[in-house]
PDB file of C-alpha atoms and ligand atoms in Angstrom:
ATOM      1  CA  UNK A   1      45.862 -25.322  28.249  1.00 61.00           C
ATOM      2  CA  UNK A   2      45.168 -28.900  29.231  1.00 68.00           C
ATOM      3  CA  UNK A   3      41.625 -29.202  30.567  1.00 77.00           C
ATOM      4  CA  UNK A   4      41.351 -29.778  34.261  1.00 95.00           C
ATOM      5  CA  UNK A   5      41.703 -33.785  34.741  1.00 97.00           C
ATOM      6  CA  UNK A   6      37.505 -33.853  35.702  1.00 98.00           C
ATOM      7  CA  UNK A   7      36.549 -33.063  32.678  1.00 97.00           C
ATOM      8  CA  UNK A   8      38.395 -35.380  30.637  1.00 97.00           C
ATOM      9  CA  UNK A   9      36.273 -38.237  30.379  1.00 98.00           C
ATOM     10  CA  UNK A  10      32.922 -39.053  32.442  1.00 98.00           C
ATOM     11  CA  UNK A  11      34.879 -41.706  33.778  1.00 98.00           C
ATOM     12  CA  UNK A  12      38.701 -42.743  35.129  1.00 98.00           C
ATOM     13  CA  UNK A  13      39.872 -45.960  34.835  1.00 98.00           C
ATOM     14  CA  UNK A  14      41.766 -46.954  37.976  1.00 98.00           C
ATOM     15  CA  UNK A  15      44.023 -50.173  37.020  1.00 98.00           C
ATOM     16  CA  UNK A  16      45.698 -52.451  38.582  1.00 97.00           C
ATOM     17  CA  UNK A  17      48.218 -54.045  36.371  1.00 97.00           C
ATOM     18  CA  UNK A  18      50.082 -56.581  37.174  1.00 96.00           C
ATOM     19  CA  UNK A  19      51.912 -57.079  33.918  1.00 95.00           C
ATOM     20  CA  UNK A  20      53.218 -54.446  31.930  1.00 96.00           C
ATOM     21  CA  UNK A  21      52.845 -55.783  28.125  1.00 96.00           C
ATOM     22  CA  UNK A  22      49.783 -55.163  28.860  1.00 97.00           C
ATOM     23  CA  UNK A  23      49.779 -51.265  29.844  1.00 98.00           C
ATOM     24  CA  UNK A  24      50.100 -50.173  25.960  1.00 98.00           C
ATOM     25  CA  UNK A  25      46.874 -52.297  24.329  1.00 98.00           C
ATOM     26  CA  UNK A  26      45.338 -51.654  27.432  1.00 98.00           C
ATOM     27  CA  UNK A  27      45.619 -47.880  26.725  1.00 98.00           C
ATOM     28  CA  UNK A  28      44.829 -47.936  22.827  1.00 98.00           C
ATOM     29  CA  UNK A  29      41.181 -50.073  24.001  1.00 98.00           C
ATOM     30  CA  UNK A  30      40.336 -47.375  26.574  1.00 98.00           C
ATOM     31  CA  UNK A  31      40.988 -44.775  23.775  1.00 98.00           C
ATOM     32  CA  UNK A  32      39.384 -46.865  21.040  1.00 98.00           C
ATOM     33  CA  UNK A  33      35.910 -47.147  23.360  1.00 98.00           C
ATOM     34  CA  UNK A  34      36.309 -43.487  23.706  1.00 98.00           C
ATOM     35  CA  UNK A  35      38.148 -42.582  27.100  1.00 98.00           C
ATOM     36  CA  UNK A  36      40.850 -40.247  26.868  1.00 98.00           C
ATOM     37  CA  UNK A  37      42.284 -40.502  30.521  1.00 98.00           C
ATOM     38  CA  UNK A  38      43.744 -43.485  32.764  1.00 98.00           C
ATOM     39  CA  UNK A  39      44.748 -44.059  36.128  1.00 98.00           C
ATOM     40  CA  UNK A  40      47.606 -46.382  36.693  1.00 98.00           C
ATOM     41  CA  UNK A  41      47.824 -46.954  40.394  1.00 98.00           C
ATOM     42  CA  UNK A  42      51.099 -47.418  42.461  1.00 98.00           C
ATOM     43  CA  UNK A  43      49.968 -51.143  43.387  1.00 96.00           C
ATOM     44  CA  UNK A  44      52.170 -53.670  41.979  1.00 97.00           C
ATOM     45  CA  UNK A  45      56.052 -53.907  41.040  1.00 96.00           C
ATOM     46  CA  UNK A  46      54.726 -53.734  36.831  1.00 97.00           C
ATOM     47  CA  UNK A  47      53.141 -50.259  37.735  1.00 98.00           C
ATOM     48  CA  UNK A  48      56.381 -47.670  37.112  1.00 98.00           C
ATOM     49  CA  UNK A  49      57.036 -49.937  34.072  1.00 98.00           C
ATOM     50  CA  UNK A  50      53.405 -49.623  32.545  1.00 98.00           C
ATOM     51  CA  UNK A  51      53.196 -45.853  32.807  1.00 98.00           C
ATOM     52  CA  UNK A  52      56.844 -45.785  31.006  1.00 98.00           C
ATOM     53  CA  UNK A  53      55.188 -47.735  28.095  1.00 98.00           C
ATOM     54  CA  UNK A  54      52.021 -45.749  27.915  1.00 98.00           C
ATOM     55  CA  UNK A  55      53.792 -42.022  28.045  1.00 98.00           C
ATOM     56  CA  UNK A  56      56.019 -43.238  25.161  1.00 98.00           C
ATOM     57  CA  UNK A  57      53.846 -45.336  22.764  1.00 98.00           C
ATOM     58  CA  UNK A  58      50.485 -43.735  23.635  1.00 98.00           C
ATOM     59  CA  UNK A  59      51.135 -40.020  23.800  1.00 97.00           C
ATOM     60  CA  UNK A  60      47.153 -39.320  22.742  1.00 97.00           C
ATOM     61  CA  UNK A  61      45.978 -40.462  26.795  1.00 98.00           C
ATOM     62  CA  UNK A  62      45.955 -38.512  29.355  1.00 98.00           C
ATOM     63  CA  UNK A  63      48.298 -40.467  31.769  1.00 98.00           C
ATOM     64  CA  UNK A  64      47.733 -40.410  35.703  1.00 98.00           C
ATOM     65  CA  UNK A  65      49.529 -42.290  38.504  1.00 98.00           C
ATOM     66  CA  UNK A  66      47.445 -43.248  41.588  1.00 98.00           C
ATOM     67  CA  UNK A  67      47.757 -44.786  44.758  1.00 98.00           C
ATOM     68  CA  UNK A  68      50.134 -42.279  45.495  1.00 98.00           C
ATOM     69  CA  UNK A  69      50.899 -41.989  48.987  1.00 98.00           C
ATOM     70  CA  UNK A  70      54.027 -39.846  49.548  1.00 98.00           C
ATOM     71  CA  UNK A  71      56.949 -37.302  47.842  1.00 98.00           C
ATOM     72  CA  UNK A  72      59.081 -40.140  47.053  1.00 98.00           C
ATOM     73  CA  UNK A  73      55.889 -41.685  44.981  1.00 98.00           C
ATOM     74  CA  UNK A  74      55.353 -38.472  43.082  1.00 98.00           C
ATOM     75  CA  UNK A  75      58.823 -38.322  42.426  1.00 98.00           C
ATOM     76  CA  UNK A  76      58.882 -41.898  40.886  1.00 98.00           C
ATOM     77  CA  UNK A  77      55.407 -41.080  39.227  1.00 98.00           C
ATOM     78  CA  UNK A  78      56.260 -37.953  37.511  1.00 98.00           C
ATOM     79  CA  UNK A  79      60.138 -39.076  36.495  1.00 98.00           C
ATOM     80  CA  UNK A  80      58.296 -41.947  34.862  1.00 98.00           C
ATOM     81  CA  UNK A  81      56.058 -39.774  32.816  1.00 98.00           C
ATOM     82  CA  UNK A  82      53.004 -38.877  35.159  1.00 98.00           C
ATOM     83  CA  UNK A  83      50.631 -35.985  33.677  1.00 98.00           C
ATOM     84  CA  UNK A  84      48.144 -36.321  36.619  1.00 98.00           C
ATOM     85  CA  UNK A  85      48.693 -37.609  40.346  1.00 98.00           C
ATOM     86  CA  UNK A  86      45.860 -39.265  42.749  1.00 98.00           C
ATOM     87  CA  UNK A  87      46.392 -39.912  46.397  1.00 98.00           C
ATOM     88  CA  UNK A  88      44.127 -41.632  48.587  1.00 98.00           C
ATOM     89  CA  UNK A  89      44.815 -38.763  51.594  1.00 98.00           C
ATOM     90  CA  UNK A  90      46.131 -35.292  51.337  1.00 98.00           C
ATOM     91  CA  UNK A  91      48.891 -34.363  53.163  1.00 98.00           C
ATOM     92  CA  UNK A  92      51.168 -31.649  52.923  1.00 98.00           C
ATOM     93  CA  UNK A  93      53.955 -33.285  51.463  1.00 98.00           C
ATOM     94  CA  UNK A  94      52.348 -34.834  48.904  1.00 98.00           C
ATOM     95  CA  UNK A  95      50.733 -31.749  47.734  1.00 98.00           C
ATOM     96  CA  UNK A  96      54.311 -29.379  47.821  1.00 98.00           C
ATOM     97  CA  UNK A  97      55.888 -32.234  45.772  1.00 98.00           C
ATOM     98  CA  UNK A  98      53.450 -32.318  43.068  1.00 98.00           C
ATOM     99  CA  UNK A  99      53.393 -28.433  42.972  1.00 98.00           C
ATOM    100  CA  UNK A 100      57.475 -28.857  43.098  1.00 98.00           C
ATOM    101  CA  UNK A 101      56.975 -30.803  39.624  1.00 98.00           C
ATOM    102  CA  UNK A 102      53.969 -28.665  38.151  1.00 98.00           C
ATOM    103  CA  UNK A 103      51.882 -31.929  37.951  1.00 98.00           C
ATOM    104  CA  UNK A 104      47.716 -31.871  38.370  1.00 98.00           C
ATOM    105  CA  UNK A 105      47.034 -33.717  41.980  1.00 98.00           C
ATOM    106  CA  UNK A 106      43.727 -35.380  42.807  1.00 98.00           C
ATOM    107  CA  UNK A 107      44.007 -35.078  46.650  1.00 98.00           C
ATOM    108  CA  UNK A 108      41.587 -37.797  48.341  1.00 98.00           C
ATOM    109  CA  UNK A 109      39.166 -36.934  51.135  1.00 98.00           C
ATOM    110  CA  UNK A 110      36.154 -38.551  52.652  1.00 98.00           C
ATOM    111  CA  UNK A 111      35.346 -35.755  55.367  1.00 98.00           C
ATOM    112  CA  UNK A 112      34.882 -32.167  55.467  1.00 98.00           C
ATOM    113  CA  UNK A 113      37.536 -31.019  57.684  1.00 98.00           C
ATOM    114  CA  UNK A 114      40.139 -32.785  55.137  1.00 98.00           C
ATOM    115  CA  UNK A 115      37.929 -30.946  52.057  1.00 98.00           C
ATOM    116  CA  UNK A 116      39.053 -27.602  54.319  1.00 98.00           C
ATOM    117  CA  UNK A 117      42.647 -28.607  54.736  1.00 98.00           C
ATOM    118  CA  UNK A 118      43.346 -29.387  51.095  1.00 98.00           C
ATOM    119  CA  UNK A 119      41.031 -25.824  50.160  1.00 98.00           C
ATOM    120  CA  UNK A 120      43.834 -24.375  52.484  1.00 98.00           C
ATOM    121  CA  UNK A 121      46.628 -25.831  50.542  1.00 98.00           C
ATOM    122  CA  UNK A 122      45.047 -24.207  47.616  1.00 97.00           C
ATOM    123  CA  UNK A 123      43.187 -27.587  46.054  1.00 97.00           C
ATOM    124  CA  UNK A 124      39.738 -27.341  44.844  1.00 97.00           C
ATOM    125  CA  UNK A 125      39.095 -30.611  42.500  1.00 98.00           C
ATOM    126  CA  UNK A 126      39.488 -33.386  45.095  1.00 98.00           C
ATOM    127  CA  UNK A 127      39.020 -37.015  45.234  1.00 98.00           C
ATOM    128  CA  UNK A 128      36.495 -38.413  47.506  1.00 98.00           C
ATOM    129  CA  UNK A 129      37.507 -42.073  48.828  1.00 98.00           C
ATOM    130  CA  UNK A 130      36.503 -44.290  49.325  1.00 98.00           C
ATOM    131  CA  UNK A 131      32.979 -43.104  47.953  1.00 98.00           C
ATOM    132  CA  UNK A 132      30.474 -45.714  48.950  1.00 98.00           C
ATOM    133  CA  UNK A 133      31.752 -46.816  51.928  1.00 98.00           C
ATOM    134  CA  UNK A 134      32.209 -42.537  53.243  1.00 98.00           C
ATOM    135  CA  UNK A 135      28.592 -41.589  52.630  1.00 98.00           C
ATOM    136  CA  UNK A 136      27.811 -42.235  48.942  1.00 98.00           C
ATOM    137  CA  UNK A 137      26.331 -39.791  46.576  1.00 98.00           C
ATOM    138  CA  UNK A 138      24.146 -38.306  49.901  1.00 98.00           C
ATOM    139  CA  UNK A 139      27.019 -37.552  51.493  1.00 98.00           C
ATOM    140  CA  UNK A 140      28.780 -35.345  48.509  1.00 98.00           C
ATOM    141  CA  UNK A 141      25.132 -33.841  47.570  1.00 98.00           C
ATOM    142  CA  UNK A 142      25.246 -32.370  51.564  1.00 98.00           C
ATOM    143  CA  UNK A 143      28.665 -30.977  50.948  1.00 98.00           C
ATOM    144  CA  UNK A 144      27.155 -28.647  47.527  1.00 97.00           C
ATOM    145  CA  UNK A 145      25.654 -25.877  49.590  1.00 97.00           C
ATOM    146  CA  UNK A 146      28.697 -25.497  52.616  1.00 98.00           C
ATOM    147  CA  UNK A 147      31.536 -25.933  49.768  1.00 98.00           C
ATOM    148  CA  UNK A 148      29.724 -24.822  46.392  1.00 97.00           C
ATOM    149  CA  UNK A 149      33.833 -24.233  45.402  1.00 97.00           C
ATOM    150  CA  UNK A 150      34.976 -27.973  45.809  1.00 98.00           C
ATOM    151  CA  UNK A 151      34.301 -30.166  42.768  1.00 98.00           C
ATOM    152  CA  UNK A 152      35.061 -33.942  42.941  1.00 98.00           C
ATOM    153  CA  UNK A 153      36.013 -37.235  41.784  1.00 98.00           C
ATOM    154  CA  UNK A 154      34.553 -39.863  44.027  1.00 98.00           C
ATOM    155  CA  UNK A 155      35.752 -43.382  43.885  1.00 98.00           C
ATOM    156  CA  UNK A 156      35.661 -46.361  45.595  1.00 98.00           C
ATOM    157  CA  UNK A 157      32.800 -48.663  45.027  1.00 98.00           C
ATOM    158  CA  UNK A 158      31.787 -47.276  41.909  1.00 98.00           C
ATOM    159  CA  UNK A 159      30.132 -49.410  39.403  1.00 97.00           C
ATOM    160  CA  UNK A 160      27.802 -48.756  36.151  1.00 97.00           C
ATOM    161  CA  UNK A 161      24.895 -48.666  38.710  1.00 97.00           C
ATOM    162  CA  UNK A 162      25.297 -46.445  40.793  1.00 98.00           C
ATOM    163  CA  UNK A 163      27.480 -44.137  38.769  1.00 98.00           C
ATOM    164  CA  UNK A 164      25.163 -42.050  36.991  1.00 98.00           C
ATOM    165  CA  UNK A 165      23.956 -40.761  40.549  1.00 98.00           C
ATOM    166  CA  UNK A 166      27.168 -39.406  41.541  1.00 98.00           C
ATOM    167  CA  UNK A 167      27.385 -38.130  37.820  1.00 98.00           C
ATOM    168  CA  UNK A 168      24.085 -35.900  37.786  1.00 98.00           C
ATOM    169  CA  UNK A 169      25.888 -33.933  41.347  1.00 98.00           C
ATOM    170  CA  UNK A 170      26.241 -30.233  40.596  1.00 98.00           C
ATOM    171  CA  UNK A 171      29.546 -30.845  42.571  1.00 98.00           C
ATOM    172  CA  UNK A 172      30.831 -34.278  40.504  1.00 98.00           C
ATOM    173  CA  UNK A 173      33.227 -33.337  37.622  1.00 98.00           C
ATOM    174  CA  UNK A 174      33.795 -37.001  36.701  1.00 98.00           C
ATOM    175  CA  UNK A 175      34.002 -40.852  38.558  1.00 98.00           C
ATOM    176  CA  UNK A 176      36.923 -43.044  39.156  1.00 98.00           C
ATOM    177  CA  UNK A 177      36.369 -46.962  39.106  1.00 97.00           C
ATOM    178  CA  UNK A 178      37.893 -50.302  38.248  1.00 98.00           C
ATOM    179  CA  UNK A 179      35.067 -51.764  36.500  1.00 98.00           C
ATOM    180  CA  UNK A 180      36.499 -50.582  32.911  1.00 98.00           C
ATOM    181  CA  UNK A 181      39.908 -52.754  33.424  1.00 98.00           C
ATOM    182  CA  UNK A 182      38.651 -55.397  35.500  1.00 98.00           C
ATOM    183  CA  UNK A 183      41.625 -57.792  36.311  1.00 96.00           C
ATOM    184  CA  UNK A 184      40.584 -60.799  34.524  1.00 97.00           C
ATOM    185  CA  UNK A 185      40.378 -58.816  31.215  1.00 98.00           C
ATOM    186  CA  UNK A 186      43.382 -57.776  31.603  1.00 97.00           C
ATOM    187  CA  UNK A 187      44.731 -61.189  32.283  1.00 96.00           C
ATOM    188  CA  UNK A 188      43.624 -62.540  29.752  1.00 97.00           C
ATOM    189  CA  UNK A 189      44.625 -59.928  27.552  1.00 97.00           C
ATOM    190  CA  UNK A 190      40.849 -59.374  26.265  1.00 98.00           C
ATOM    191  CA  UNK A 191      41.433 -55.790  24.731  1.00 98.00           C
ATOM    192  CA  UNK A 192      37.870 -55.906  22.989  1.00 98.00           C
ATOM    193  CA  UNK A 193      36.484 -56.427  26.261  1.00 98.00           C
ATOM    194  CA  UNK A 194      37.985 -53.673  27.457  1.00 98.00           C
ATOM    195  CA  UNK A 195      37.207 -51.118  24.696  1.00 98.00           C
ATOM    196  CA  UNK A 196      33.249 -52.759  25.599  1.00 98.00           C
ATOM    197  CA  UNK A 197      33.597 -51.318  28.990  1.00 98.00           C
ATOM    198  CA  UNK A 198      34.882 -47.706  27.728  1.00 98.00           C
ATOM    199  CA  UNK A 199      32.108 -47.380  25.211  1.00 98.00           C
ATOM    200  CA  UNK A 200      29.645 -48.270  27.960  1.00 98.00           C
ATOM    201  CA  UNK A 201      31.026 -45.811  30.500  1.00 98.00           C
ATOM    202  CA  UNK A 202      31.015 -42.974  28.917  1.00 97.00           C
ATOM    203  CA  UNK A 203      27.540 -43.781  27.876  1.00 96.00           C
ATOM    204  CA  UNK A 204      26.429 -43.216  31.763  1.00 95.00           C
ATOM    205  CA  UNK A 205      26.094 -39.751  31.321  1.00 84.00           C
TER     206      UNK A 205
HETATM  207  C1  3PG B   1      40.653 -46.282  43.872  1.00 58.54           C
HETATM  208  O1  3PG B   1      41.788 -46.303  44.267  1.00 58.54           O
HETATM  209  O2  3PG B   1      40.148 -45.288  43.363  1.00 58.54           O
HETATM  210  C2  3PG B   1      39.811 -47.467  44.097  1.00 58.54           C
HETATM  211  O3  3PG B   1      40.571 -48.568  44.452  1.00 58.54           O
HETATM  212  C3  3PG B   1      38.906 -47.833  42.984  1.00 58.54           C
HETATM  213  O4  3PG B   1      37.898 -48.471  43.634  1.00 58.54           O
HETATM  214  P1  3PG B   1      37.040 -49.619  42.972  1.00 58.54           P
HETATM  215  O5  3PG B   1      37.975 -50.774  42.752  1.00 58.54           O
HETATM  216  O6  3PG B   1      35.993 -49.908  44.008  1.00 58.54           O
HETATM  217  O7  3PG B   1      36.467 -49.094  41.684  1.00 58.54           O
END
């Protein structure tokens, strides 16, 4: 059974990729430096292209699509070769498609009355977004004694600093940040760079 998408890895790359030649070497450095689990986010027109390229040549990484933000994205995400979804929000819609396709969702939430509606849509491993700017570490430590059941992924504002807070939570499976990939790396196409970053992060805990 594939292990739940938290546990992967302390850390999920969230990229931003605005070409795609670089999706594959980009995916062998994060494995290299030891991270077995990406996030390819629905951001620019190279993204659909760049999860093609990883699903076929790099089988061995756990392949997610983020910035999903409705059916029609999971659709594209999963018929592209999506193993995991992540959505900023949780809505309904979003969450029946990805159960349509049998595909892991990361629902995101940044209060407790949306951790209750996705818990009533049957979701228990939830994103929370945007992390820092919703209440921090503080904010998901509160939630550990009302929803001891809810485990999350926060993100947003994440960095090598402040990570290993959110990491030592009872309630934090994993973190999600774009300090692993960051743009001008991939630019530049500065692989070693990259696989730098991976070793680092999953050094933090
Ligand atoms: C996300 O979608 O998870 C965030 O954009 C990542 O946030 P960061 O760029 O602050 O790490």
């Amino acid at each position: 059974m594939q292990p739940s998408v938290l546990d992967v890895s302390p850390v999920i790359p969230v990229v931003v990729l605005d070409d795609a030649s670089a999706a594959v070497p980009l995916a062998r450095a994060l494995l290299a430096g030891g991270i077995g689990i990406v996030e390819l986010t629905l951001r620019t027109p190279a993204a659909l292209d760049a999860v093609r390229d990883i699903a076929t040549e790099v089988p061995d990484i756990l392949l997610g699509v983020g910035t999903v933000v409705s059916a029609d994205d999971v659709a594209r995400a999963v018929d592209a070769g999506a193993q995991f979804l992540v959505s900023p929000g949780t809505t309904r819609s979003i969450v029946e498609a990805a159960r349509s396709r049998e595909v892991p969702l990361l629902p995101g939430v940044s209060t407790v009355s949306e951790a209750l509606f996705a818990l009533e849509l049957g979701l228990h491993e939830l994103k929370f977004f945007p992390a820092e700017q919703a209440g921090g570490a503080a904010f998901l430590a509160a939630l550990r004694s009302p929803l001891p059941q809810v485990r999350f992924c926060p993100t947003g504002g994440i960095s090598p600093a402040n990570a290993p807070e959110y990491l030592g939570l009872p309630n934090v499976g994993c973190v999600g940040g774009s300090w692993v990939t960051p743009h001008d790396a991939l630019a530049n196409h500065d692989f070693h760079r990259v696989e730098a970053l991976a070793k680092a992060a999953v050094s933090l805990r």
